[in-house]
Amino acid sequence: GDAVEMVDVRKTYQIGEPVHALDGVTLSIPRGSYTAIMGPSGSGKSTLMNLVGCLDTPTSGTVSIDGQEISGLSDRERTTLRGTTVGFVFQTFNLMPRLNALENVALPQLFRGVSREKRHERARDLLGRVGLGDRIDHQPNELSGGQRQRVALARALVNDPAIILADEPTGNLDSETEADVLDLFEEFHDAGTTMIVVTHERHVAERAERIIHLLDGEIEWIESLDESNSSS
Ligand code: ADP
Ligand code: ADP
């Protein structure tokens, strides 16, 4: 099966005039692939990500994540899917303000019954890989925007999700850190993780194997990139 399968997905917001945020989207994202999603503001990118991230359900059509149709799941099952199968890197970081970087990154493993020592070891490793090895004791308000984004990224990776969803993951980063984050994505892709990245930046999208271009809630075109981006 595919990591993500959408069949004729519509999402309509009814506030006065109905807005068709997604208007009949059909797509499959194979397991282990690396996909970028581009499109102008209002084209439906966030709506699509929220569906794949199990934060929302479609108005009509079906969305399956890792073979499970999300409309058929309870809220609790969707939450579990989001915490384990899907790692979501939000633009707004949702870090716990009272916890330091290490504790924030370690937290998602708590629900899987991993020992404290192992949780902290894993969190320390990931924070080192995103360039924050010397900031593990800092709370979010003691970190810059870019550093917080990297903490959120490390947290999304900590449970080794099968699918990583990243919404503008390099938006606040300087070019050196951006390169580190993109290299990290490539490592995860090489290890078999399905990568889905929403970005406005062409050079970020070009790290993927293909780019899905959205326009007015529809797929405008799917662009295949050079085979050198493919790990298979
Ligand atoms: P993008 O992420 O590409 O900017 P969105 O998915 O956020 O696009 O939005 C697609 C369309 O749906 C836009 O016209 C937006 O105004 C509308 N929309 C998104 N979320 C909501 C919402 N919660 N309520 C009403 N309209 C919404
Ligand atoms: P950036 O240029 O990346 O936005 P800042 O200028 O916000 O970074 O911060 C520079 C450095 O100072 C960072 O390494 C950050 O960890 C540290 N820092 C920022 N705010 C605080 C704070 N309130 N307490 C402790 N360290 C801080």
XYZ file of C-alpha atoms and ligand atoms in Angstrom:
286
model
C 0.000 0.000 0.000
C 0.903 3.672 -0.177
C 1.934 5.946 2.678
C -0.833 8.341 1.669
C -3.751 7.751 -0.638
C -6.394 10.371 -1.386
C -9.380 9.736 -3.613
C -11.501 12.646 -4.824
C -10.939 14.604 -1.623
C -12.944 17.742 -1.044
C -12.699 20.054 1.924
C -15.280 22.805 2.041
C -15.369 25.585 4.624
C -18.798 27.095 4.987
C -18.488 30.587 6.407
C -20.879 32.649 4.293
C -19.918 31.660 0.759
C -18.529 28.093 0.737
C -14.771 27.887 0.116
C -13.520 24.717 -1.558
C -10.081 24.531 0.046
C -9.573 21.173 -1.701
C -11.692 20.476 -4.722
C -11.370 16.871 -5.859
C -7.794 15.851 -5.077
C -6.690 12.326 -5.996
C -3.097 11.329 -5.292
C -0.881 8.555 -3.972
C 2.361 9.056 -2.142
C 4.371 5.819 -2.152
C 6.086 4.581 1.000
C 9.648 5.823 1.215
C 9.214 8.590 -1.347
C 10.198 12.248 -0.965
C 7.507 14.687 -2.072
C 7.374 18.473 -2.022
C 4.120 20.423 -2.155
C 4.125 23.905 -3.645
C 1.437 26.402 -4.553
C 0.456 30.009 -3.976
C -1.088 31.208 -0.726
C -4.662 29.905 -0.407
C -4.134 27.001 -2.821
C -4.901 24.381 -0.151
C -1.466 23.314 1.081
C -2.230 23.622 4.804
C -5.582 21.920 4.360
C -3.862 19.010 2.612
C -1.210 18.760 5.343
C -3.853 18.832 8.081
C -5.593 15.871 6.440
C -2.399 13.871 6.046
C -1.449 14.814 9.617
C -4.823 13.489 10.862
C -5.718 16.875 12.338
C -8.855 17.029 10.234
C -11.166 14.874 8.100
C -12.383 15.544 4.538
C -15.836 16.856 3.645
C -16.029 14.066 1.069
C -13.700 11.550 -0.523
C -11.248 9.308 1.332
C -7.854 9.825 2.934
C -5.830 6.762 3.915
C -2.632 6.997 5.912
C -0.490 3.875 5.934
C -3.515 1.887 4.777
C -5.951 3.262 7.382
C -8.870 5.392 6.273
C -8.882 8.324 8.665
C -12.622 9.111 8.556
C -13.268 5.686 10.080
C -11.018 6.316 13.079
C -12.006 7.745 16.457
C -10.368 10.982 17.610
C -8.232 8.927 19.927
C -7.068 6.609 17.133
C -6.252 9.621 14.967
C -4.209 11.129 17.791
C -2.276 7.891 18.148
C -1.639 7.711 14.401
C -0.381 11.288 14.503
C 2.003 10.583 17.347
C 3.515 7.396 15.957
C 3.046 6.895 12.197
C 3.158 10.579 11.312
C 5.687 13.098 12.624
C 4.408 16.619 12.095
C 6.752 19.609 12.048
C 4.447 22.588 12.530
C 5.222 26.156 11.618
C 4.045 27.083 15.094
C 6.196 24.904 17.213
C 3.901 23.889 20.094
C 6.807 23.398 22.465
C 6.109 23.048 26.192
C 7.286 26.350 27.726
C 8.306 24.900 31.122
C 10.375 22.086 29.678
C 13.897 22.483 28.349
C 14.908 21.383 24.857
C 15.959 17.911 25.984
C 12.697 17.296 27.861
C 10.611 18.627 24.962
C 12.264 16.249 22.530
C 12.156 13.317 24.963
C 8.457 13.750 25.760
C 6.758 11.874 22.871
C 8.607 8.691 23.798
C 7.043 8.722 27.258
C 3.782 7.429 25.789
C 5.612 4.475 24.315
C 7.004 3.408 27.661
C 10.666 4.088 26.829
C 12.888 4.409 29.920
C 14.003 7.874 30.990
C 17.637 7.093 30.264
C 16.879 5.888 26.736
C 14.535 8.828 26.096
C 17.204 11.318 27.072
C 19.907 9.520 25.111
C 17.792 9.608 21.967
C 16.780 13.254 22.524
C 20.406 14.281 23.072
C 21.447 12.519 19.871
C 18.753 14.233 17.783
C 19.422 17.660 19.299
C 23.079 17.207 18.391
C 22.121 16.349 14.831
C 20.058 19.530 14.455
C 22.963 21.564 15.819
C 21.635 22.183 19.326
C 23.951 19.971 21.354
C 24.948 22.974 23.449
C 21.367 24.139 24.079
C 19.734 21.082 25.609
C 19.125 22.828 28.971
C 17.455 25.879 27.447
C 13.726 26.481 27.634
C 11.920 27.639 24.474
C 11.920 31.312 25.565
C 15.706 31.139 25.846
C 16.075 30.025 22.244
C 15.855 31.955 18.995
C 13.067 31.254 16.470
C 15.341 29.108 14.342
C 16.532 27.153 17.356
C 12.962 26.498 18.471
C 12.180 25.248 14.997
C 15.043 22.783 15.247
C 13.802 21.570 18.650
C 10.368 20.999 17.066
C 12.029 19.109 14.234
C 13.983 16.885 16.616
C 10.767 16.188 18.521
C 8.948 15.195 15.313
C 11.732 12.726 14.522
C 12.090 11.169 17.936
C 9.612 8.312 17.528
C 10.999 7.370 14.108
C 7.723 8.035 12.283
C 7.074 6.274 8.967
C 5.928 9.607 7.515
C 7.403 13.033 8.228
C 5.274 16.046 7.352
C 7.008 19.376 7.421
C 5.308 22.702 6.798
C 7.852 25.345 5.696
C 10.529 23.582 7.751
C 13.321 25.933 6.723
C 11.344 29.172 6.840
C 13.190 30.778 9.766
C 16.579 29.192 9.312
C 19.860 30.706 8.181
C 21.336 29.016 5.124
C 23.799 26.881 7.055
C 21.146 25.488 9.403
C 18.793 25.054 6.463
C 21.389 22.904 4.744
C 21.769 20.821 7.926
C 18.011 20.297 8.177
C 17.739 19.313 4.503
C 20.641 16.885 4.928
C 18.844 15.395 7.910
C 15.693 14.962 5.793
C 17.787 13.184 3.207
C 19.190 10.851 5.869
C 15.671 9.978 6.985
C 14.611 9.478 3.384
C 17.604 7.223 2.768
C 16.582 5.227 5.846
C 13.139 4.626 4.300
C 11.023 7.407 5.831
C 8.337 8.962 3.646
C 9.075 12.697 3.454
C 6.409 15.298 2.639
C 7.523 18.908 2.691
C 5.447 22.015 2.015
C 7.622 24.874 0.884
C 7.574 28.136 -1.032
C 11.211 27.729 -1.906
C 12.116 26.105 -5.160
C 15.586 25.025 -3.996
C 14.052 23.274 -0.969
C 11.443 21.540 -3.150
C 14.145 20.393 -5.533
C 15.610 18.116 -2.879
C 12.477 15.963 -3.323
C 11.796 13.325 -5.987
C 8.682 15.074 -7.169
C 6.741 18.262 -6.625
C 2.956 18.380 -6.388
C 1.819 21.825 -7.511
C -1.509 22.939 -6.054
C -3.683 25.692 -7.477
C -7.134 26.691 -6.192
C -7.613 23.431 -4.310
C -6.663 21.208 -7.229
C -3.513 19.485 -8.391
C -2.218 21.663 -11.177
C 0.617 19.356 -12.147
C 3.012 16.802 -10.736
C 6.618 17.452 -11.572
C 9.099 14.558 -11.525
C 12.632 15.565 -10.602
C 15.944 14.096 -11.536
C 16.436 10.441 -10.623
C 19.562 11.346 -8.669
C 17.212 12.434 -5.863
C 15.849 8.923 -5.659
C 17.406 6.579 -3.115
C 16.141 3.361 -4.705
P -2.464 27.467 1.758
O -1.910 26.671 2.882
O -2.040 26.990 0.414
O -2.239 28.936 1.921
P -5.043 26.804 2.921
O -5.219 25.345 2.884
O -4.658 27.441 4.210
O -4.062 27.267 1.749
O -6.423 27.503 2.485
C -7.145 27.131 1.317
C -8.448 27.949 1.290
O -9.287 27.539 2.356
C -8.234 29.436 1.460
O -9.171 30.102 0.631
C -8.526 29.670 2.918
O -8.995 30.983 3.120
C -9.597 28.632 3.190
N -9.545 28.161 4.583
C -8.513 27.468 5.164
N -8.805 27.155 6.424
C -10.033 27.664 6.675
C -10.899 27.671 7.826
N -10.554 27.067 8.976
N -12.101 28.274 7.701
C -12.470 28.862 6.558
N -11.716 28.910 5.439
C -10.512 28.304 5.492
P 18.783 34.427 16.121
O 19.717 35.391 15.483
O 19.033 32.995 15.664
O 17.339 34.816 16.071
P 18.932 35.404 18.871
O 19.602 36.699 18.559
O 17.507 35.395 19.266
O 19.203 34.367 17.681
O 19.747 34.667 20.012
C 21.162 34.531 19.947
C 21.622 33.527 21.006
O 21.236 33.945 22.317
C 21.008 32.159 20.796
O 22.055 31.208 20.844
C 20.042 31.954 21.935
O 20.093 30.624 22.410
C 20.526 32.897 22.984
N 19.372 33.493 23.664
C 18.399 34.233 23.091
N 17.490 34.630 23.991
C 17.906 34.124 25.189
C 17.408 34.179 26.531
N 16.280 34.818 26.859
N 18.081 33.518 27.486
C 19.210 32.838 27.181
N 19.735 32.756 25.936
C 19.114 33.386 24.973
